[in-house]
Amino acid sequence: MGNFSTLTNLYQLNSETTPGQGADIVVCGKDESISWDKLSTATLNLRAGAEFIATNGDTTLPTELGLIQGNGAILAALHAATGCTPKVIGKPEPIIYQQALALLGSTAENTIAIGDRLDTDILGAVRTGMRSLMVLTGASTEEGIERIDYAPTWIMQDLQAVTEALRGL
């Protein structure tokens, strides 16, 4: 399950991406066309022993209208139906940050992660040993920092403020 980007990445890995029953692995990414049939097929595959992988655990996504369900909501439904917990390979897991650092040819000490979610973007940076900058344009707020045991290194209103600050250096 997933959007075009998720499926394209799986094809590039030379994965056999055949929807339906009998799958060895269920990959769950953001899917705007989620259906009862897709959930049922995933449930049956997981109950039959398929490995459960998720691209991210975002419970909500910010939109112009407000917060809506994210991939984590689908993961919760599948967990409720199967008892299976997915292996998350995206944020906030360090592996995705380590891959990005390798692609950049950089180190955690010399890189700043910028994000708008405390529970994924900022937590992933903290787990990887990176400094982080949170922009207040997503699901997280400054008040949310008081309820967690980690924090971003810096907080700025939005990416425009980040750009203006960088121009001043």
Short mmCIF file of N, CA and C in Angstrom, two decimals:
data_model
loop_
_atom_site.label_atom_id
_atom_site.label_comp_id
_atom_site.label_asym_id
_atom_site.label_seq_id
_atom_site.Cartn_x
_atom_site.Cartn_y
_atom_site.Cartn_z
N MET A 1 0.85 -1.17 0.00
CA MET A 1 0.00 0.00 0.00
C MET A 1 0.89 1.22 0.00
N GLY A 2 0.53 2.18 -0.80
CA GLY A 2 1.30 3.40 -0.82
C GLY A 2 1.00 4.21 -2.05
N ASN A 3 1.56 5.42 -2.08
CA ASN A 3 1.35 6.29 -3.22
C ASN A 3 2.34 5.95 -4.33
N PHE A 4 2.31 6.72 -5.40
CA PHE A 4 3.16 6.47 -6.56
C PHE A 4 4.63 6.44 -6.18
N SER A 5 5.05 7.37 -5.32
CA SER A 5 6.45 7.45 -4.90
C SER A 5 6.89 6.17 -4.18
N THR A 6 6.06 5.67 -3.27
CA THR A 6 6.39 4.44 -2.54
C THR A 6 6.54 3.28 -3.51
N LEU A 7 5.60 3.13 -4.42
CA LEU A 7 5.65 2.02 -5.37
C LEU A 7 6.83 2.15 -6.32
N THR A 8 7.14 3.38 -6.76
CA THR A 8 8.28 3.60 -7.64
C THR A 8 9.57 3.19 -6.96
N ASN A 9 9.73 3.56 -5.69
CA ASN A 9 10.94 3.18 -4.95
C ASN A 9 11.06 1.68 -4.81
N LEU A 10 9.96 0.99 -4.61
CA LEU A 10 10.01 -0.47 -4.52
C LEU A 10 10.41 -1.08 -5.85
N TYR A 11 9.89 -0.57 -6.95
CA TYR A 11 10.27 -1.07 -8.27
C TYR A 11 11.75 -0.86 -8.52
N GLN A 12 12.30 0.29 -8.09
CA GLN A 12 13.71 0.58 -8.29
C GLN A 12 14.60 -0.37 -7.51
N LEU A 13 14.08 -0.96 -6.45
CA LEU A 13 14.83 -1.94 -5.68
C LEU A 13 14.73 -3.33 -6.30
N ASN A 14 14.11 -3.40 -7.46
CA ASN A 14 13.86 -4.68 -8.14
C ASN A 14 13.00 -5.59 -7.31
N SER A 15 12.13 -4.99 -6.54
CA SER A 15 11.21 -5.78 -5.73
C SER A 15 10.05 -6.25 -6.60
N GLU A 16 9.54 -7.40 -6.26
CA GLU A 16 8.33 -7.86 -6.92
C GLU A 16 7.16 -7.26 -6.16
N THR A 17 6.49 -6.32 -6.78
CA THR A 17 5.40 -5.62 -6.10
C THR A 17 4.08 -6.06 -6.70
N THR A 18 3.61 -7.17 -6.22
CA THR A 18 2.35 -7.71 -6.71
C THR A 18 1.32 -7.61 -5.61
N PRO A 19 0.32 -6.75 -5.82
CA PRO A 19 -0.73 -6.67 -4.79
C PRO A 19 -1.55 -7.95 -4.75
N GLY A 20 -2.03 -8.27 -3.59
CA GLY A 20 -2.89 -9.43 -3.45
C GLY A 20 -2.42 -10.34 -2.33
N GLN A 21 -3.13 -11.42 -2.17
CA GLN A 21 -2.79 -12.37 -1.12
C GLN A 21 -1.55 -13.17 -1.49
N GLY A 22 -0.87 -13.69 -0.49
CA GLY A 22 0.32 -14.49 -0.70
C GLY A 22 1.61 -13.69 -0.66
N ALA A 23 1.55 -12.45 -0.20
CA ALA A 23 2.74 -11.61 -0.14
C ALA A 23 3.63 -12.02 1.03
N ASP A 24 4.94 -11.88 0.84
CA ASP A 24 5.90 -12.14 1.91
C ASP A 24 6.10 -10.91 2.79
N ILE A 25 5.88 -9.75 2.20
CA ILE A 25 6.09 -8.48 2.91
C ILE A 25 4.91 -7.56 2.61
N VAL A 26 4.43 -6.89 3.64
CA VAL A 26 3.43 -5.83 3.47
C VAL A 26 4.14 -4.52 3.78
N VAL A 27 4.22 -3.64 2.77
CA VAL A 27 4.81 -2.32 2.94
C VAL A 27 3.68 -1.31 2.97
N CYS A 28 3.67 -0.49 4.00
CA CYS A 28 2.59 0.49 4.16
C CYS A 28 3.18 1.89 4.15
N GLY A 29 2.84 2.65 3.12
CA GLY A 29 3.21 4.05 3.00
C GLY A 29 1.96 4.88 2.83
N LYS A 30 2.13 6.17 2.77
CA LYS A 30 0.98 7.07 2.60
C LYS A 30 0.22 6.67 1.34
N ASP A 31 -1.06 6.45 1.49
CA ASP A 31 -1.89 5.97 0.37
C ASP A 31 -3.21 6.74 0.37
N GLU A 32 -3.32 7.71 -0.53
CA GLU A 32 -4.53 8.52 -0.60
C GLU A 32 -5.73 7.74 -1.14
N SER A 33 -5.47 6.56 -1.72
CA SER A 33 -6.56 5.76 -2.27
C SER A 33 -6.77 4.48 -1.46
N ILE A 34 -6.53 4.56 -0.16
CA ILE A 34 -6.72 3.40 0.71
C ILE A 34 -8.17 2.93 0.61
N SER A 35 -8.35 1.64 0.65
CA SER A 35 -9.70 1.09 0.52
C SER A 35 -9.86 -0.08 1.49
N TRP A 36 -11.09 -0.47 1.68
CA TRP A 36 -11.39 -1.63 2.52
C TRP A 36 -10.70 -2.86 1.96
N ASP A 37 -10.70 -3.00 0.63
CA ASP A 37 -10.05 -4.15 -0.01
C ASP A 37 -8.56 -4.18 0.28
N LYS A 38 -7.89 -3.03 0.18
CA LYS A 38 -6.45 -2.97 0.47
C LYS A 38 -6.17 -3.34 1.92
N LEU A 39 -6.97 -2.80 2.84
CA LEU A 39 -6.79 -3.13 4.25
C LEU A 39 -7.04 -4.61 4.50
N SER A 40 -8.05 -5.16 3.86
CA SER A 40 -8.37 -6.59 4.04
C SER A 40 -7.24 -7.46 3.52
N THR A 41 -6.71 -7.13 2.34
CA THR A 41 -5.60 -7.90 1.77
C THR A 41 -4.38 -7.83 2.67
N ALA A 42 -4.06 -6.63 3.15
CA ALA A 42 -2.91 -6.48 4.05
C ALA A 42 -3.13 -7.28 5.33
N THR A 43 -4.34 -7.23 5.88
CA THR A 43 -4.66 -7.97 7.10
C THR A 43 -4.46 -9.47 6.88
N LEU A 44 -4.97 -9.99 5.79
CA LEU A 44 -4.84 -11.43 5.51
C LEU A 44 -3.38 -11.82 5.34
N ASN A 45 -2.60 -11.00 4.64
CA ASN A 45 -1.17 -11.30 4.46
C ASN A 45 -0.42 -11.26 5.79
N LEU A 46 -0.71 -10.28 6.62
CA LEU A 46 -0.04 -10.19 7.92
C LEU A 46 -0.42 -11.37 8.81
N ARG A 47 -1.68 -11.74 8.80
CA ARG A 47 -2.12 -12.89 9.60
C ARG A 47 -1.50 -14.19 9.11
N ALA A 48 -1.11 -14.21 7.83
CA ALA A 48 -0.47 -15.41 7.26
C ALA A 48 1.04 -15.40 7.47
N GLY A 49 1.57 -14.34 8.13
CA GLY A 49 2.99 -14.33 8.47
C GLY A 49 3.85 -13.38 7.67
N ALA A 50 3.27 -12.52 6.84
CA ALA A 50 4.07 -11.57 6.08
C ALA A 50 4.77 -10.59 7.02
N GLU A 51 5.95 -10.15 6.61
CA GLU A 51 6.68 -9.13 7.36
C GLU A 51 5.96 -7.79 7.17
N PHE A 52 5.96 -6.95 8.21
CA PHE A 52 5.22 -5.69 8.20
C PHE A 52 6.21 -4.54 8.26
N ILE A 53 6.29 -3.76 7.18
CA ILE A 53 7.20 -2.62 7.09
C ILE A 53 6.40 -1.36 6.81
N ALA A 54 6.77 -0.28 7.48
CA ALA A 54 6.10 1.01 7.27
C ALA A 54 7.13 2.06 6.87
N THR A 55 6.73 2.93 5.96
CA THR A 55 7.64 4.00 5.56
C THR A 55 7.70 5.12 6.58
N ASN A 56 6.64 5.27 7.37
CA ASN A 56 6.63 6.28 8.44
C ASN A 56 5.47 5.99 9.37
N GLY A 57 5.54 6.57 10.54
CA GLY A 57 4.48 6.37 11.53
C GLY A 57 3.70 7.63 11.84
N ASP A 58 3.76 8.62 10.95
CA ASP A 58 3.05 9.88 11.19
C ASP A 58 1.56 9.61 11.44
N THR A 59 1.09 9.96 12.61
CA THR A 59 -0.32 9.73 12.92
C THR A 59 -1.22 10.76 12.27
N THR A 60 -0.69 11.96 12.04
CA THR A 60 -1.47 13.02 11.39
C THR A 60 -0.62 13.74 10.36
N LEU A 61 -1.30 14.44 9.46
CA LEU A 61 -0.63 15.27 8.45
C LEU A 61 -1.28 16.65 8.44
N PRO A 62 -0.49 17.71 8.36
CA PRO A 62 -1.08 19.04 8.29
C PRO A 62 -1.60 19.32 6.88
N THR A 63 -2.77 19.92 6.79
CA THR A 63 -3.32 20.37 5.51
C THR A 63 -3.85 21.79 5.70
N GLU A 64 -4.27 22.41 4.63
CA GLU A 64 -4.84 23.75 4.72
C GLU A 64 -6.09 23.77 5.58
N LEU A 65 -6.78 22.63 5.66
CA LEU A 65 -8.02 22.55 6.43
C LEU A 65 -7.79 22.17 7.89
N GLY A 66 -6.58 21.72 8.20
CA GLY A 66 -6.27 21.25 9.55
C GLY A 66 -5.60 19.88 9.48
N LEU A 67 -5.40 19.27 10.64
CA LEU A 67 -4.74 17.97 10.70
C LEU A 67 -5.69 16.87 10.22
N ILE A 68 -5.14 15.97 9.39
CA ILE A 68 -5.90 14.80 8.95
C ILE A 68 -5.08 13.56 9.27
N GLN A 69 -5.65 12.39 9.07
CA GLN A 69 -4.98 11.13 9.37
C GLN A 69 -3.73 10.97 8.51
N GLY A 70 -2.72 10.35 9.12
CA GLY A 70 -1.49 10.04 8.41
C GLY A 70 -1.33 8.53 8.31
N ASN A 71 -0.17 8.11 7.85
CA ASN A 71 0.12 6.68 7.68
C ASN A 71 -0.02 5.92 9.00
N GLY A 72 0.31 6.58 10.11
CA GLY A 72 0.21 5.93 11.42
C GLY A 72 -1.20 5.49 11.75
N ALA A 73 -2.19 6.19 11.22
CA ALA A 73 -3.59 5.79 11.45
C ALA A 73 -3.88 4.46 10.75
N ILE A 74 -3.32 4.27 9.56
CA ILE A 74 -3.48 3.01 8.84
C ILE A 74 -2.73 1.90 9.57
N LEU A 75 -1.53 2.21 10.06
CA LEU A 75 -0.76 1.23 10.82
C LEU A 75 -1.52 0.79 12.06
N ALA A 76 -2.17 1.74 12.72
CA ALA A 76 -2.95 1.42 13.92
C ALA A 76 -4.10 0.49 13.58
N ALA A 77 -4.76 0.72 12.45
CA ALA A 77 -5.86 -0.15 12.04
C ALA A 77 -5.35 -1.57 11.77
N LEU A 78 -4.23 -1.68 11.07
CA LEU A 78 -3.68 -3.00 10.77
C LEU A 78 -3.18 -3.70 12.04
N HIS A 79 -2.60 -2.93 12.94
CA HIS A 79 -2.16 -3.50 14.22
C HIS A 79 -3.35 -4.02 15.01
N ALA A 80 -4.43 -3.24 15.03
CA ALA A 80 -5.63 -3.66 15.76
C ALA A 80 -6.21 -4.95 15.18
N ALA A 81 -6.13 -5.09 13.86
CA ALA A 81 -6.72 -6.27 13.20
C ALA A 81 -5.82 -7.50 13.26
N THR A 82 -4.50 -7.28 13.45
CA THR A 82 -3.57 -8.42 13.35
C THR A 82 -2.70 -8.63 14.57
N GLY A 83 -2.52 -7.61 15.38
CA GLY A 83 -1.58 -7.69 16.49
C GLY A 83 -0.14 -7.49 16.05
N CYS A 84 0.09 -7.27 14.76
CA CYS A 84 1.44 -7.08 14.22
C CYS A 84 1.88 -5.63 14.36
N THR A 85 3.12 -5.44 14.76
CA THR A 85 3.70 -4.12 14.87
C THR A 85 4.68 -3.93 13.71
N PRO A 86 4.56 -2.85 12.96
CA PRO A 86 5.44 -2.68 11.80
C PRO A 86 6.85 -2.28 12.19
N LYS A 87 7.79 -2.63 11.33
CA LYS A 87 9.15 -2.11 11.43
C LYS A 87 9.14 -0.82 10.61
N VAL A 88 9.35 0.31 11.29
CA VAL A 88 9.34 1.60 10.61
C VAL A 88 10.74 1.89 10.09
N ILE A 89 10.84 2.14 8.79
CA ILE A 89 12.16 2.39 8.20
C ILE A 89 12.36 3.87 7.86
N GLY A 90 11.35 4.68 8.07
CA GLY A 90 11.46 6.12 7.83
C GLY A 90 11.64 6.85 9.15
N LYS A 91 11.41 8.15 9.11
CA LYS A 91 11.53 8.95 10.33
C LYS A 91 10.60 8.41 11.41
N PRO A 92 11.03 8.32 12.65
CA PRO A 92 12.22 8.89 13.25
C PRO A 92 13.40 7.91 13.38
N GLU A 93 13.38 6.83 12.65
CA GLU A 93 14.44 5.83 12.78
C GLU A 93 15.77 6.37 12.24
N PRO A 94 16.86 6.15 12.97
CA PRO A 94 18.16 6.69 12.55
C PRO A 94 18.62 6.23 11.16
N ILE A 95 18.19 5.06 10.72
CA ILE A 95 18.68 4.54 9.44
C ILE A 95 18.42 5.50 8.29
N ILE A 96 17.29 6.17 8.28
CA ILE A 96 16.99 7.09 7.17
C ILE A 96 17.88 8.32 7.23
N TYR A 97 18.20 8.78 8.42
CA TYR A 97 19.10 9.92 8.58
C TYR A 97 20.53 9.52 8.20
N GLN A 98 20.94 8.32 8.59
CA GLN A 98 22.28 7.83 8.24
C GLN A 98 22.43 7.68 6.73
N GLN A 99 21.37 7.21 6.07
CA GLN A 99 21.40 7.10 4.60
C GLN A 99 21.53 8.49 3.97
N ALA A 100 20.79 9.46 4.50
CA ALA A 100 20.86 10.82 3.96
C ALA A 100 22.26 11.41 4.16
N LEU A 101 22.84 11.19 5.33
CA LEU A 101 24.19 11.68 5.59
C LEU A 101 25.20 11.05 4.64
N ALA A 102 25.05 9.76 4.38
CA ALA A 102 25.94 9.07 3.45
C ALA A 102 25.80 9.66 2.04
N LEU A 103 24.57 9.91 1.61
CA LEU A 103 24.34 10.50 0.29
C LEU A 103 24.95 11.90 0.19
N LEU A 104 24.88 12.65 1.28
CA LEU A 104 25.43 14.01 1.32
C LEU A 104 26.94 14.02 1.50
N GLY A 105 27.50 12.89 1.95
CA GLY A 105 28.91 12.85 2.28
C GLY A 105 29.22 13.71 3.49
N SER A 106 28.29 13.73 4.44
CA SER A 106 28.42 14.58 5.61
C SER A 106 28.38 13.74 6.88
N THR A 107 28.49 14.42 8.00
CA THR A 107 28.41 13.76 9.30
C THR A 107 27.28 14.38 10.11
N ALA A 108 26.86 13.69 11.13
CA ALA A 108 25.80 14.21 12.00
C ALA A 108 26.22 15.52 12.64
N GLU A 109 27.50 15.64 12.98
CA GLU A 109 28.00 16.85 13.64
C GLU A 109 27.96 18.07 12.73
N ASN A 110 28.03 17.85 11.41
CA ASN A 110 28.10 18.96 10.46
C ASN A 110 26.80 19.20 9.71
N THR A 111 25.72 18.60 10.16
CA THR A 111 24.45 18.69 9.45
C THR A 111 23.34 19.08 10.42
N ILE A 112 22.41 19.87 9.93
CA ILE A 112 21.24 20.26 10.71
C ILE A 112 20.00 19.68 10.03
N ALA A 113 19.18 18.99 10.79
CA ALA A 113 17.91 18.47 10.27
C ALA A 113 16.84 19.53 10.52
N ILE A 114 16.08 19.84 9.47
CA ILE A 114 14.98 20.81 9.59
C ILE A 114 13.68 20.06 9.42
N GLY A 115 12.74 20.28 10.33
CA GLY A 115 11.47 19.60 10.23
C GLY A 115 10.37 20.31 10.99
N ASP A 116 9.14 19.80 10.81
CA ASP A 116 7.99 20.44 11.46
C ASP A 116 7.25 19.51 12.42
N ARG A 117 7.82 18.34 12.67
CA ARG A 117 7.18 17.40 13.60
C ARG A 117 8.17 16.97 14.68
N LEU A 118 7.77 17.12 15.92
CA LEU A 118 8.62 16.70 17.03
C LEU A 118 8.81 15.19 17.05
N ASP A 119 7.72 14.44 16.80
CA ASP A 119 7.77 12.99 16.99
C ASP A 119 8.41 12.23 15.84
N THR A 120 8.74 12.91 14.74
CA THR A 120 9.43 12.23 13.64
C THR A 120 10.71 12.98 13.28
N ASP A 121 10.57 14.18 12.73
CA ASP A 121 11.73 14.93 12.24
C ASP A 121 12.75 15.21 13.35
N ILE A 122 12.28 15.79 14.44
CA ILE A 122 13.18 16.20 15.51
C ILE A 122 13.68 14.99 16.29
N LEU A 123 12.81 14.05 16.61
CA LEU A 123 13.23 12.84 17.32
C LEU A 123 14.27 12.07 16.52
N GLY A 124 14.07 11.96 15.21
CA GLY A 124 15.05 11.27 14.37
C GLY A 124 16.41 11.94 14.41
N ALA A 125 16.42 13.27 14.36
CA ALA A 125 17.67 14.00 14.45
C ALA A 125 18.36 13.75 15.79
N VAL A 126 17.59 13.80 16.86
CA VAL A 126 18.14 13.56 18.20
C VAL A 126 18.73 12.15 18.28
N ARG A 127 18.00 11.15 17.80
CA ARG A 127 18.48 9.76 17.84
C ARG A 127 19.75 9.56 17.01
N THR A 128 19.95 10.42 16.01
CA THR A 128 21.11 10.29 15.13
C THR A 128 22.27 11.15 15.60
N GLY A 129 22.05 11.98 16.61
CA GLY A 129 23.11 12.85 17.11
C GLY A 129 23.26 14.13 16.31
N MET A 130 22.20 14.53 15.61
CA MET A 130 22.23 15.75 14.80
C MET A 130 21.58 16.91 15.55
N ARG A 131 22.03 18.11 15.22
CA ARG A 131 21.32 19.30 15.68
C ARG A 131 20.05 19.42 14.83
N SER A 132 19.04 20.08 15.38
CA SER A 132 17.77 20.16 14.66
C SER A 132 17.16 21.55 14.77
N LEU A 133 16.38 21.88 13.75
CA LEU A 133 15.67 23.14 13.71
C LEU A 133 14.21 22.81 13.40
N MET A 134 13.32 23.19 14.30
CA MET A 134 11.89 22.94 14.09
C MET A 134 11.23 24.21 13.57
N VAL A 135 10.49 24.05 12.46
CA VAL A 135 9.67 25.15 11.96
C VAL A 135 8.23 24.90 12.41
N LEU A 136 7.56 25.97 12.77
CA LEU A 136 6.22 25.86 13.35
C LEU A 136 5.13 25.89 12.27
N THR A 137 5.30 25.07 11.25
CA THR A 137 4.35 25.04 10.13
C THR A 137 3.61 23.72 10.03
N GLY A 138 3.84 22.82 10.96
CA GLY A 138 3.24 21.49 10.86
C GLY A 138 2.37 21.15 12.05
N ALA A 139 2.42 19.90 12.43
CA ALA A 139 1.56 19.39 13.49
C ALA A 139 2.06 19.75 14.89
N SER A 140 3.34 20.06 15.02
CA SER A 140 3.91 20.30 16.35
C SER A 140 3.94 21.79 16.69
N THR A 141 3.89 22.06 17.99
CA THR A 141 3.90 23.43 18.49
C THR A 141 4.99 23.57 19.54
N GLU A 142 5.30 24.81 19.89
CA GLU A 142 6.27 25.04 20.96
C GLU A 142 5.79 24.44 22.27
N GLU A 143 4.48 24.47 22.51
CA GLU A 143 3.93 23.91 23.74
C GLU A 143 4.17 22.40 23.81
N GLY A 144 4.22 21.75 22.67
CA GLY A 144 4.44 20.30 22.63
C GLY A 144 5.80 19.90 23.17
N ILE A 145 6.76 20.80 23.11
CA ILE A 145 8.12 20.51 23.60
C ILE A 145 8.11 20.25 25.10
N GLU A 146 7.21 20.91 25.80
CA GLU A 146 7.14 20.76 27.26
C GLU A 146 6.72 19.35 27.67
N ARG A 147 6.11 18.60 26.76
CA ARG A 147 5.59 17.26 27.10
C ARG A 147 6.52 16.13 26.70
N ILE A 148 7.71 16.45 26.19
CA ILE A 148 8.63 15.40 25.75
C ILE A 148 9.98 15.58 26.43
N ASP A 149 10.81 14.55 26.36
CA ASP A 149 12.10 14.61 27.04
C ASP A 149 13.26 14.92 26.09
N TYR A 150 12.97 15.47 24.93
CA TYR A 150 13.99 15.93 23.99
C TYR A 150 13.46 17.22 23.37
N ALA A 151 14.33 17.94 22.70
CA ALA A 151 13.89 19.22 22.12
C ALA A 151 14.74 19.55 20.90
N PRO A 152 14.19 20.36 19.99
CA PRO A 152 15.00 20.82 18.87
C PRO A 152 16.07 21.79 19.37
N THR A 153 17.16 21.87 18.63
CA THR A 153 18.22 22.81 18.98
C THR A 153 17.73 24.24 18.81
N TRP A 154 16.99 24.48 17.72
CA TRP A 154 16.44 25.80 17.43
C TRP A 154 14.99 25.67 16.99
N ILE A 155 14.24 26.76 17.14
CA ILE A 155 12.85 26.83 16.67
C ILE A 155 12.70 28.12 15.88
N MET A 156 12.06 28.02 14.71
CA MET A 156 11.77 29.21 13.90
C MET A 156 10.34 29.11 13.39
N GLN A 157 9.78 30.25 13.05
CA GLN A 157 8.38 30.31 12.64
C GLN A 157 8.10 29.50 11.38
N ASP A 158 8.94 29.67 10.35
CA ASP A 158 8.71 28.99 9.07
C ASP A 158 10.01 28.97 8.27
N LEU A 159 9.96 28.38 7.07
CA LEU A 159 11.16 28.28 6.24
C LEU A 159 11.62 29.64 5.73
N GLN A 160 10.71 30.56 5.56
CA GLN A 160 11.10 31.91 5.16
C GLN A 160 11.99 32.54 6.23
N ALA A 161 11.64 32.35 7.49
CA ALA A 161 12.46 32.86 8.59
C ALA A 161 13.84 32.20 8.59
N VAL A 162 13.89 30.91 8.27
CA VAL A 162 15.17 30.20 8.18
C VAL A 162 16.01 30.81 7.07
N THR A 163 15.40 31.02 5.90
CA THR A 163 16.11 31.60 4.76
C THR A 163 16.65 32.98 5.10
N GLU A 164 15.83 33.81 5.74
CA GLU A 164 16.26 35.16 6.11
C GLU A 164 17.41 35.10 7.11
N ALA A 165 17.35 34.18 8.05
CA ALA A 165 18.43 34.05 9.04
C ALA A 165 19.73 33.61 8.36
N LEU A 166 19.63 32.71 7.40
CA LEU A 166 20.83 32.25 6.69
C LEU A 166 21.44 33.35 5.84
N ARG A 167 20.60 34.19 5.26
CA ARG A 167 21.11 35.31 4.46
C ARG A 167 21.89 36.29 5.34
N GLY A 168 21.55 36.35 6.61
CA GLY A 168 22.21 37.27 7.53
C GLY A 168 23.56 36.77 8.02
N LEU A 169 23.93 35.55 7.67
CA LEU A 169 25.22 35.01 8.13
C LEU A 169 26.38 35.51 7.29
#
